[in-house]
Amino acid sequence: MRDSRAWTRREFLGHAAIASASLALLNGCGPKRSSGRGYRLPGVDVSGSHSLKAHAMDARMLFGFAVNTQKLRDDAAYRSLVEQQCSIIVAENAMKWHALRPAMDQFSFADADALVEFASHRHIRLRGHNLCWHEALPEWFAKQVTPVNARQLLRDHIRTVAGRYSGRIHSWDVVNEAIEVKDGRPDSLRNTPWLQMIGTDYIEMAFRVARDSDPSALLTYNEYGIEQETQEAAMKRAAVLLMLRRLKQRNVPLDAVGIQSHLQAQSVNGYGAGLQRFVQDCREMGLEVFITELDVNDRTLPSDVETRDIGVANRYRSYLDLLLPERNVTAVLTWGVFDAGTWLNNGKDRAREDGSPQRPLLFDDHLRAKPAFVAVRDAFDARRQAGVLRGTPLSQKPLPKL
Ligand code: G3I
């Protein structure tokens, strides 16, 4: 049955036409006008009170992007869009082990420091991603890390990195993607190098050291593959909840869950009650929920760009309408600023059959708002109109004094 909020092309064009008249220039760095490439969204004002951060704030939420620090430094239009749209940002890669640790006895903080300064000076909240993951490990890791030194190495990494930015991070993804049901363990923990070399208590240790290193950051467990109404996702949700409950029972410092939300534009089972229940279970444990890496994979949609963009927009809207009524959902970040930067176009296994690049985000290759921009903004408005929030959620307390 068609979701009553899903737009047809005609409905969408009508909707866009009533949006504010002028397409705002992005702080004087207006997007380059292309000769018809890509679907245009005439007449949508994205600036000021029409921005995503403004509509999110009206719904008592935070909105932002995962950012590329090099583009933030070098591309004025990209930087303007981030400043214009975001109340929170996260480094797509600059705070991972691979970026911070050129050698076992070395740290490289230049990009991360620049991002922290960028965010602080603009009063944009900053998520840290991530302190402990089985991917993005530097080349020396496999050669030099052993069961003898792994515990101290992880402890020192967290102390050094979280300690360096203490008081300046909204939330840390302390542990990322630690559950993998297919690995067959009774606790469903993923068989990562951290588990193999430290043991099952690496997760607890990571959170305790993170709290000790930065008492003000919201400590987050971040996960993917828990979104859909499938048996596999339901099993993974159950395993994540069991792990979270065990951590809370041991009084492990844990404040939030990140639902990565890498979505499919077309999904047989879709997204529904199972995920809503998961968010409510998190609330019952006193946990906030952040939608941390939102994007919509459009590889199975038809080639026509307008059809693709409206299909992607409908997914954004239906997914957020599912979760934003839950008052412990307090932040939404898309995994990238614009289509040209998406991770989904790196890797043949994610390519579209027609060979065209994916268009999974809210802004196109020329930093122009797409239908998905309007869909997300409308979803924030729907939450505000529903009066979901009365108080100020934990993550929106005033920024700590720098
Ligand atoms: O910086 C190096 C560059 O010097 C080198 O020339 C180039 C070629 O090898 O690699 C560059 O590093 C790449 C890095 O992105 C920066 O572009 C890595 O190879 C590449 O593996 C890395 O991919 C990132 C991936 O995480 C692994 O860290 C993606 O950009 C990033 O979007 C993706 O994000 C993850 C989240 O962190 C966790 N959730 C899933 C999400 C998607 O996989």
Tab-separated table of C-alpha atoms and ligand atoms in Angstrom:
chain	number	residue	atom	x	y	z
A	1	MET	CA	0.000	0.000	0.000
A	2	ARG	CA	1.431	3.396	-0.977
A	3	ASP	CA	2.559	5.423	1.971
A	4	SER	CA	0.118	8.336	2.191
A	5	ARG	CA	3.106	10.699	2.459
A	6	ALA	CA	4.928	9.311	-0.588
A	7	TRP	CA	5.071	11.890	-3.360
A	8	THR	CA	4.340	11.294	-7.033
A	9	ARG	CA	6.297	13.542	-9.397
A	10	ARG	CA	3.294	15.839	-9.910
A	11	GLU	CA	2.669	16.123	-6.175
A	12	PHE	CA	6.295	16.826	-5.526
A	13	LEU	CA	6.543	19.557	-8.140
A	14	GLY	CA	3.436	21.167	-6.661
A	15	HIS	CA	4.945	20.917	-3.208
A	16	ALA	CA	8.253	22.428	-4.293
A	17	ALA	CA	6.447	25.248	-6.079
A	18	ILE	CA	4.912	26.454	-2.813
A	19	ALA	CA	8.284	26.492	-1.148
A	20	SER	CA	9.929	29.899	-0.752
A	21	ALA	CA	10.392	31.756	-4.017
A	22	SER	CA	14.084	32.339	-4.439
A	23	LEU	CA	16.790	29.674	-4.486
A	24	ALA	CA	19.137	31.079	-1.856
A	25	LEU	CA	22.742	31.591	-2.895
A	26	LEU	CA	24.951	29.630	-0.562
A	27	ASN	CA	26.587	32.589	1.161
A	28	GLY	CA	27.559	34.162	-2.114
A	29	CYS	CA	29.022	30.964	-3.454
A	30	GLY	CA	26.053	30.058	-5.555
A	31	PRO	CA	26.228	26.574	-7.069
A	32	LYS	CA	27.516	26.482	-10.602
A	33	ARG	CA	24.520	26.335	-12.928
A	34	SER	CA	24.769	23.239	-15.068
A	35	SER	CA	23.165	22.821	-18.438
A	36	GLY	CA	20.284	20.672	-17.270
A	37	ARG	CA	22.426	17.911	-15.772
A	38	GLY	CA	20.560	16.368	-12.886
A	39	TYR	CA	17.039	17.085	-11.730
A	40	ARG	CA	16.619	20.682	-10.640
A	41	LEU	CA	14.500	21.697	-7.699
A	42	PRO	CA	13.427	25.247	-8.587
A	43	GLY	CA	12.208	27.598	-5.923
A	44	VAL	CA	13.462	25.988	-2.734
A	45	ASP	CA	15.100	28.363	-0.279
A	46	VAL	CA	17.643	26.489	1.844
A	47	SER	CA	19.044	29.395	3.841
A	48	GLY	CA	18.506	30.829	7.302
A	49	SER	CA	15.131	29.883	8.777
A	50	HIS	CA	14.576	27.554	5.803
A	51	SER	CA	17.711	25.515	6.560
A	52	LEU	CA	17.707	22.000	7.917
A	53	LYS	CA	19.399	23.057	11.159
A	54	ALA	CA	16.657	25.665	11.745
A	55	HIS	CA	13.816	23.219	11.155
A	56	ALA	CA	15.608	20.578	13.227
A	57	MET	CA	16.013	23.035	16.080
A	58	ASP	CA	12.301	23.876	15.935
A	59	ALA	CA	11.731	20.138	16.405
A	60	ARG	CA	14.270	20.098	19.286
A	61	MET	CA	16.759	18.098	17.219
A	62	LEU	CA	20.231	18.415	15.746
A	63	PHE	CA	20.940	17.998	12.029
A	64	GLY	CA	24.217	17.632	10.192
A	65	PHE	CA	26.574	15.934	7.782
A	66	ALA	CA	29.574	13.644	7.836
A	67	VAL	CA	32.272	15.898	6.413
A	68	ASN	CA	35.455	15.493	4.421
A	69	THR	CA	38.058	17.621	6.193
A	70	GLN	CA	40.054	18.308	3.052
A	71	LYS	CA	36.982	19.658	1.209
A	72	LEU	CA	36.024	21.636	4.281
A	73	ARG	CA	39.443	23.282	4.101
A	74	ASP	CA	39.675	23.796	0.346
A	75	ASP	CA	36.120	24.256	-1.009
A	76	ALA	CA	34.334	27.466	0.004
A	77	ALA	CA	30.923	26.407	-1.355
A	78	TYR	CA	31.131	23.071	0.504
A	79	ARG	CA	32.162	24.881	3.682
A	80	SER	CA	29.319	27.403	3.301
A	81	LEU	CA	26.762	24.638	2.926
A	82	VAL	CA	28.027	22.921	6.084
A	83	GLU	CA	27.901	26.210	8.019
A	84	GLN	CA	24.435	26.949	6.656
A	85	GLN	CA	22.807	23.574	7.270
A	86	CYS	CA	24.501	21.949	10.261
A	87	SER	CA	24.094	22.138	14.002
A	88	ILE	CA	26.235	19.008	14.316
A	89	ILE	CA	28.920	17.383	12.170
A	90	VAL	CA	31.123	14.302	12.234
A	91	ALA	CA	34.374	13.470	10.435
A	92	GLU	CA	33.769	10.804	7.809
A	93	ASN	CA	37.346	9.576	8.226
A	94	ALA	CA	39.616	12.066	10.001
A	95	MET	CA	39.176	10.675	13.516
A	96	LYS	CA	39.598	7.004	12.702
A	97	TRP	CA	42.672	5.015	13.701
A	98	HIS	CA	43.926	4.989	10.081
A	99	ALA	CA	43.969	8.797	10.025
A	100	LEU	CA	45.259	9.432	13.541
A	101	ARG	CA	47.912	6.751	13.882
A	102	PRO	CA	50.652	6.819	11.219
A	103	ALA	CA	52.765	4.609	13.464
A	104	MET	CA	52.322	2.671	16.694
A	105	ASP	CA	54.180	5.325	18.642
A	106	GLN	CA	52.839	8.294	16.672
A	107	PHE	CA	49.658	10.368	16.496
A	108	SER	CA	48.750	12.754	13.667
A	109	PHE	CA	46.132	15.255	14.806
A	110	ALA	CA	46.326	18.035	12.206
A	111	ASP	CA	43.047	17.256	10.391
A	112	ALA	CA	41.158	16.358	13.552
A	113	ASP	CA	42.396	19.501	15.317
A	114	ALA	CA	41.308	21.642	12.362
A	115	LEU	CA	37.847	20.081	12.432
A	116	VAL	CA	37.486	20.654	16.173
A	117	GLU	CA	38.470	24.315	15.700
A	118	PHE	CA	36.102	24.669	12.710
A	119	ALA	CA	33.195	23.313	14.755
A	120	SER	CA	34.018	25.202	17.976
A	121	HIS	CA	34.355	28.580	16.263
A	122	ARG	CA	30.965	28.137	14.595
A	123	HIS	CA	29.217	26.630	17.612
A	124	ILE	CA	28.524	23.496	15.625
A	125	ARG	CA	28.460	20.363	17.764
A	126	LEU	CA	30.934	17.657	16.816
A	127	ARG	CA	30.525	13.891	16.935
A	128	GLY	CA	33.681	11.793	17.331
A	129	HIS	CA	33.899	8.746	15.032
A	130	ASN	CA	35.314	6.402	16.226
A	131	LEU	CA	37.493	5.124	19.054
A	132	CYS	CA	37.273	1.369	18.491
A	133	TRP	CA	36.421	-0.376	15.205
A	134	HIS	CA	37.699	-3.445	13.342
A	135	GLU	CA	38.050	-1.418	10.104
A	136	ALA	CA	40.154	1.621	9.155
A	137	LEU	CA	43.036	0.206	11.174
A	138	PRO	CA	46.487	1.389	10.070
A	139	GLU	CA	48.786	-0.939	8.134
A	140	TRP	CA	51.085	-1.471	11.150
A	141	PHE	CA	48.236	-2.772	13.296
A	142	ALA	CA	48.212	-6.356	11.984
A	143	LYS	CA	52.001	-6.588	12.234
A	144	GLN	CA	52.580	-5.033	15.637
A	145	VAL	CA	49.498	-5.497	17.824
A	146	THR	CA	49.356	-8.666	19.923
A	147	PRO	CA	47.353	-10.085	22.836
A	148	VAL	CA	50.140	-8.769	25.028
A	149	ASN	CA	49.922	-5.085	24.020
A	150	ALA	CA	46.384	-4.707	22.610
A	151	ARG	CA	44.649	-3.732	25.871
A	152	GLN	CA	47.151	-1.014	26.712
A	153	LEU	CA	47.176	0.202	23.098
A	154	LEU	CA	43.388	0.636	23.038
A	155	ARG	CA	43.387	2.250	26.475
A	156	ASP	CA	46.154	4.691	25.469
A	157	HIS	CA	44.451	5.504	22.161
A	158	ILE	CA	41.173	6.401	23.835
A	159	ARG	CA	42.873	8.325	26.650
A	160	THR	CA	44.973	10.325	24.179
A	161	VAL	CA	42.276	11.066	21.597
A	162	ALA	CA	39.216	11.533	23.830
A	163	GLY	CA	41.380	13.338	26.367
A	164	ARG	CA	42.748	15.738	23.748
A	165	TYR	CA	39.258	16.905	22.795
A	166	SER	CA	37.680	16.593	26.222
A	167	GLY	CA	34.785	19.024	26.615
A	168	ARG	CA	34.582	19.715	22.867
A	169	ILE	CA	32.843	16.583	21.599
A	170	HIS	CA	29.055	16.204	21.617
A	171	SER	CA	29.236	12.407	21.456
A	172	TRP	CA	31.790	9.709	20.712
A	173	ASP	CA	31.142	6.540	18.767
A	174	VAL	CA	33.183	4.673	21.343
A	175	VAL	CA	32.672	1.228	19.805
A	176	ASN	CA	31.507	0.749	16.204
A	177	GLU	CA	29.828	-2.357	14.734
A	178	ALA	CA	30.771	-4.904	17.437
A	179	ILE	CA	27.856	-7.265	16.719
A	180	GLU	CA	27.868	-9.863	13.931
A	181	VAL	CA	25.347	-12.692	14.417
A	182	LYS	CA	26.890	-14.637	11.512
A	183	ASP	CA	30.127	-15.052	13.482
A	184	GLY	CA	28.198	-17.615	15.501
A	185	ARG	CA	29.125	-16.650	19.044
A	186	PRO	CA	26.456	-17.057	21.760
A	187	ASP	CA	26.872	-13.353	22.597
A	188	SER	CA	26.764	-12.478	18.847
A	189	LEU	CA	29.940	-10.412	19.235
A	190	ARG	CA	31.817	-9.865	15.998
A	191	ASN	CA	35.084	-11.797	15.933
A	192	THR	CA	37.253	-8.704	15.647
A	193	PRO	CA	40.974	-8.310	16.390
A	194	TRP	CA	39.939	-6.445	19.559
A	195	LEU	CA	37.854	-9.389	20.763
A	196	GLN	CA	40.533	-11.901	19.843
A	197	MET	CA	43.360	-10.022	21.552
A	198	ILE	CA	41.662	-8.453	24.577
A	199	GLY	CA	38.582	-10.586	25.192
A	200	THR	CA	34.897	-9.759	25.540
A	201	ASP	CA	35.536	-6.990	28.078
A	202	TYR	CA	37.162	-4.728	25.461
A	203	ILE	CA	33.807	-3.016	24.967
A	204	GLU	CA	33.295	-2.255	28.667
A	205	MET	CA	36.885	-1.072	28.982
A	206	ALA	CA	36.537	1.238	25.973
A	207	PHE	CA	33.477	2.941	27.419
A	208	ARG	CA	34.966	3.295	30.919
A	209	VAL	CA	38.211	4.808	29.610
A	210	ALA	CA	36.236	7.121	27.315
A	211	ARG	CA	34.123	8.422	30.223
A	212	ASP	CA	37.230	8.937	32.314
A	213	SER	CA	38.937	10.773	29.432
A	214	ASP	CA	36.000	13.021	28.471
A	215	PRO	CA	33.256	13.156	31.129
A	216	SER	CA	31.077	15.485	29.045
A	217	ALA	CA	30.813	13.514	25.795
A	218	LEU	CA	27.747	11.332	25.227
A	219	LEU	CA	29.172	7.834	24.881
A	220	THR	CA	27.581	6.036	21.956
A	221	TYR	CA	27.449	2.514	20.576
A	222	ASN	CA	27.092	2.768	16.764
A	223	GLU	CA	25.683	-0.021	14.567
A	224	TYR	CA	24.366	-0.803	11.074
A	225	GLY	CA	22.091	-3.485	9.643
A	226	ILE	CA	19.482	-3.131	12.394
A	227	GLU	CA	16.997	-1.051	10.435
A	228	GLN	CA	14.961	-3.286	8.161
A	229	GLU	CA	11.905	-5.456	8.893
A	230	THR	CA	13.820	-8.651	8.164
A	231	GLN	CA	14.654	-11.705	10.266
A	232	GLU	CA	18.351	-10.894	9.982
A	233	ALA	CA	17.925	-7.318	11.186
A	234	ALA	CA	15.575	-8.430	13.970
A	235	MET	CA	18.197	-10.891	15.233
A	236	LYS	CA	20.858	-8.193	15.127
A	237	ARG	CA	18.618	-5.726	16.993
A	238	ALA	CA	18.012	-8.357	19.678
A	239	ALA	CA	21.743	-9.031	19.991
A	240	VAL	CA	22.543	-5.324	20.247
A	241	LEU	CA	19.888	-4.821	22.914
A	242	LEU	CA	21.195	-7.793	24.903
A	243	MET	CA	24.714	-6.362	24.808
A	244	LEU	CA	23.479	-2.903	25.802
A	245	ARG	CA	21.439	-4.316	28.677
A	246	ARG	CA	24.456	-6.239	29.959
A	247	LEU	CA	26.568	-3.084	29.808
A	248	LYS	CA	23.922	-1.041	31.634
A	249	GLN	CA	23.541	-3.783	34.260
A	250	ARG	CA	27.285	-3.462	34.937
A	251	ASN	CA	26.899	0.323	35.185
A	252	VAL	CA	29.098	0.807	32.160
A	253	PRO	CA	28.917	4.492	31.133
A	254	LEU	CA	26.752	4.454	27.995
A	255	ASP	CA	24.487	7.312	26.919
A	256	ALA	CA	23.317	6.733	23.348
A	257	VAL	CA	22.923	4.370	20.426
A	258	GLY	CA	23.796	5.312	16.861
A	259	ILE	CA	21.581	3.751	14.204
A	260	GLN	CA	23.676	4.205	11.084
A	261	SER	CA	20.657	4.056	8.705
A	262	HIS	CA	22.299	3.203	5.386
A	263	LEU	CA	18.926	2.657	3.678
A	264	GLN	CA	17.723	1.103	0.433
A	265	ALA	CA	15.383	3.211	-1.717
A	266	GLN	CA	13.560	-0.003	-2.586
A	267	SER	CA	13.304	-2.572	0.183
A	268	VAL	CA	11.007	-5.587	0.062
A	269	ASN	CA	10.377	-5.614	3.787
A	270	GLY	CA	10.897	-1.914	4.386
A	271	TYR	CA	11.396	-0.302	7.773
A	272	GLY	CA	8.798	-0.445	10.523
A	273	ALA	CA	7.640	-1.649	13.905
A	274	GLY	CA	10.745	-3.669	14.748
A	275	LEU	CA	12.978	-0.611	14.546
A	276	GLN	CA	10.448	1.553	16.383
A	277	ARG	CA	10.381	-1.021	19.196
A	278	PHE	CA	14.188	-1.013	19.265
A	279	VAL	CA	14.229	2.777	19.746
A	280	GLN	CA	11.623	2.474	22.511
A	281	ASP	CA	13.682	-0.259	24.192
A	282	CYS	CA	16.667	2.105	24.079
A	283	ARG	CA	14.560	4.829	25.701
A	284	GLU	CA	13.528	2.424	28.459
A	285	MET	CA	17.263	1.938	29.129
A	286	GLY	CA	17.695	5.711	29.336
A	287	LEU	CA	19.523	5.891	26.011
A	288	GLU	CA	19.276	8.627	23.405
A	289	VAL	CA	19.253	7.553	19.765
A	290	PHE	CA	21.148	9.296	16.983
A	291	ILE	CA	20.552	8.599	13.298
A	292	THR	CA	24.247	8.721	12.541
A	293	GLU	CA	24.995	7.835	8.885
A	294	LEU	CA	21.770	8.362	6.939
A	295	ASP	CA	21.827	7.873	3.179
A	296	VAL	CA	19.601	6.119	0.619
A	297	ASN	CA	21.065	3.639	-1.855
A	298	ASP	CA	19.263	4.231	-5.184
A	299	ARG	CA	21.036	1.538	-7.244
A	300	THR	CA	17.817	-0.360	-8.049
A	301	LEU	CA	15.749	2.691	-9.038
A	302	PRO	CA	15.108	3.491	-12.744
A	303	SER	CA	17.633	5.612	-14.615
A	304	ASP	CA	15.512	8.756	-14.852
A	305	VAL	CA	17.046	11.224	-12.396
A	306	GLU	CA	13.749	12.831	-11.363
A	307	THR	CA	12.242	9.424	-10.582
A	308	ARG	CA	15.339	8.437	-8.630
A	309	ASP	CA	15.423	11.667	-6.638
A	310	ILE	CA	11.756	11.396	-5.700
A	311	GLY	CA	12.164	7.723	-4.784
A	312	VAL	CA	15.098	8.656	-2.540
A	313	ALA	CA	13.107	11.543	-1.032
A	314	ASN	CA	10.181	9.269	-0.251
A	315	ARG	CA	12.488	6.878	1.589
A	316	TYR	CA	13.994	9.707	3.644
A	317	ARG	CA	10.514	10.914	4.579
A	318	SER	CA	8.994	7.542	5.416
A	319	TYR	CA	12.030	6.485	7.472
A	320	LEU	CA	12.162	9.699	9.477
A	321	ASP	CA	8.391	9.668	9.990
A	322	LEU	CA	8.913	6.256	11.574
A	323	LEU	CA	11.578	7.411	14.045
A	324	LEU	CA	11.170	11.127	14.714
A	325	PRO	CA	7.991	10.646	16.775
A	326	GLU	CA	10.243	8.857	19.310
A	327	ARG	CA	11.357	11.575	21.736
A	328	ASN	CA	14.728	9.949	22.490
A	329	VAL	CA	15.741	10.373	18.832
A	330	THR	CA	17.628	13.652	19.018
A	331	ALA	CA	20.009	13.942	16.077
A	332	VAL	CA	20.033	13.164	12.352
A	333	LEU	CA	23.242	13.190	10.293
A	334	THR	CA	23.576	12.184	6.649
A	335	TRP	CA	26.683	10.286	5.653
A	336	GLY	CA	28.060	12.972	3.409
A	337	VAL	CA	27.256	16.491	2.265
A	338	PHE	CA	26.518	15.921	-1.428
A	339	ASP	CA	26.184	13.104	-3.928
A	340	ALA	CA	29.638	13.520	-5.450
A	341	GLY	CA	31.273	12.641	-2.131
A	342	THR	CA	29.275	9.545	-1.226
A	343	TRP	CA	31.064	6.370	-0.167
A	344	LEU	CA	28.401	4.487	-2.146
A	345	ASN	CA	30.170	5.372	-5.385
A	346	ASN	CA	33.428	3.817	-4.220
A	347	GLY	CA	33.216	0.146	-4.921
A	348	LYS	CA	31.845	-1.871	-7.823
A	349	ASP	CA	29.486	-3.876	-5.619
A	350	ARG	CA	27.439	-0.735	-4.983
A	351	ALA	CA	27.385	0.552	-8.547
A	352	ARG	CA	24.120	1.013	-10.442
A	353	GLU	CA	23.455	-1.337	-13.352
A	354	ASP	CA	23.235	1.599	-15.762
A	355	GLY	CA	26.693	2.676	-14.614
A	356	SER	CA	25.516	6.082	-13.422
A	357	PRO	CA	26.745	7.274	-10.015
A	358	GLN	CA	24.394	6.962	-7.068
A	359	ARG	CA	22.441	10.002	-5.805
A	360	PRO	CA	21.901	9.065	-2.117
A	361	LEU	CA	22.101	12.427	-0.343
A	362	LEU	CA	20.238	15.730	0.046
A	363	PHE	CA	22.376	17.890	-2.263
A	364	ASP	CA	23.501	17.101	-5.811
A	365	ASP	CA	26.960	17.315	-7.378
A	366	HIS	CA	26.524	21.110	-7.705
A	367	LEU	CA	25.431	21.552	-4.071
A	368	ARG	CA	21.817	22.149	-5.153
A	369	ALA	CA	19.019	20.991	-2.885
A	370	LYS	CA	17.253	17.850	-4.058
A	371	PRO	CA	13.746	16.592	-3.249
A	372	ALA	CA	15.261	14.706	-0.317
A	373	PHE	CA	16.156	18.051	1.268
A	374	VAL	CA	12.469	19.034	1.325
A	375	ALA	CA	11.500	15.555	2.553
A	376	VAL	CA	13.856	15.743	5.562
A	377	ARG	CA	12.796	19.297	6.374
A	378	ASP	CA	9.135	18.250	6.232
A	379	ALA	CA	9.878	15.336	8.559
A	380	PHE	CA	11.311	17.741	11.143
A	381	ASP	CA	8.187	19.906	10.744
A	382	ALA	CA	5.939	16.886	11.258
A	383	ARG	CA	7.752	16.121	14.531
A	384	ARG	CA	7.383	19.728	15.685
A	385	GLN	CA	3.712	19.794	14.744
A	386	ALA	CA	3.184	16.556	16.671
A	387	GLY	CA	4.641	18.289	19.745
A	388	VAL	CA	6.938	15.339	20.347
A	389	LEU	CA	9.279	17.106	22.704
A	390	ARG	CA	8.622	19.180	25.755
A	391	GLY	CA	11.969	19.220	27.549
A	392	THR	CA	15.516	19.625	26.258
A	393	PRO	CA	17.036	16.248	25.425
A	394	LEU	CA	20.388	15.509	27.021
A	395	SER	CA	22.373	16.034	23.829
A	396	GLN	CA	21.054	19.555	23.345
A	397	LYS	CA	22.241	20.934	26.638
A	398	PRO	CA	24.302	24.091	26.096
A	399	LEU	CA	27.753	23.409	24.787
A	400	PRO	CA	30.307	23.032	27.585
A	401	LYS	CA	32.490	26.098	28.098
A	402	LEU	CA	35.522	25.783	25.785
B	1	G3I	O1	43.329	8.705	2.617
B	1	G3I	C1	43.723	7.584	1.800
B	1	G3I	C2	44.522	8.063	0.605
B	1	G3I	O2	45.734	8.643	1.071
B	1	G3I	C3	44.805	6.867	-0.319
B	1	G3I	O3	45.478	7.334	-1.466
B	1	G3I	C4	43.470	6.217	-0.707
B	1	G3I	C5	43.652	5.025	-1.621
B	1	G3I	O4	44.026	3.912	-0.857
B	1	G3I	O5	42.797	5.767	0.485
B	1	G3I	C6	42.468	6.869	1.316
B	1	G3I	O6	41.819	6.385	2.469
B	1	G3I	C7	40.491	5.943	2.203
B	1	G3I	C8	39.543	6.727	3.129
B	1	G3I	O7	38.180	6.250	2.998
B	1	G3I	C9	39.560	8.213	2.832
B	1	G3I	O8	39.062	8.430	1.541
B	1	G3I	C10	40.398	4.463	2.551
B	1	G3I	O9	41.161	3.733	1.602
B	1	G3I	C11	38.943	3.999	2.482
B	1	G3I	O10	38.847	2.666	2.953
B	1	G3I	C12	38.088	4.862	3.403
B	1	G3I	O11	36.739	4.448	3.263
B	1	G3I	C13	35.877	4.918	4.316
B	1	G3I	C14	35.327	3.687	5.070
B	1	G3I	O12	34.371	4.108	6.056
B	1	G3I	C15	36.444	2.938	5.803
B	1	G3I	O13	37.015	3.799	6.778
B	1	G3I	C16	34.709	5.692	3.673
B	1	G3I	O14	35.202	6.897	3.099
B	1	G3I	C17	33.658	6.009	4.727
B	1	G3I	O15	32.506	6.602	4.130
B	1	G3I	C18	33.215	4.728	5.446
B	1	G3I	O16	32.325	5.091	6.461
B	1	G3I	C19	31.832	3.987	7.261
B	1	G3I	C20	31.712	4.469	8.697
B	1	G3I	O17	32.970	4.931	9.145
B	1	G3I	C21	31.160	3.361	9.588
B	1	G3I	N1	29.870	2.897	9.075
B	1	G3I	C22	29.913	2.433	7.670
B	1	G3I	C23	30.427	3.562	6.767
B	1	G3I	C24	30.438	3.127	5.305
B	1	G3I	O18	31.335	2.098	5.128
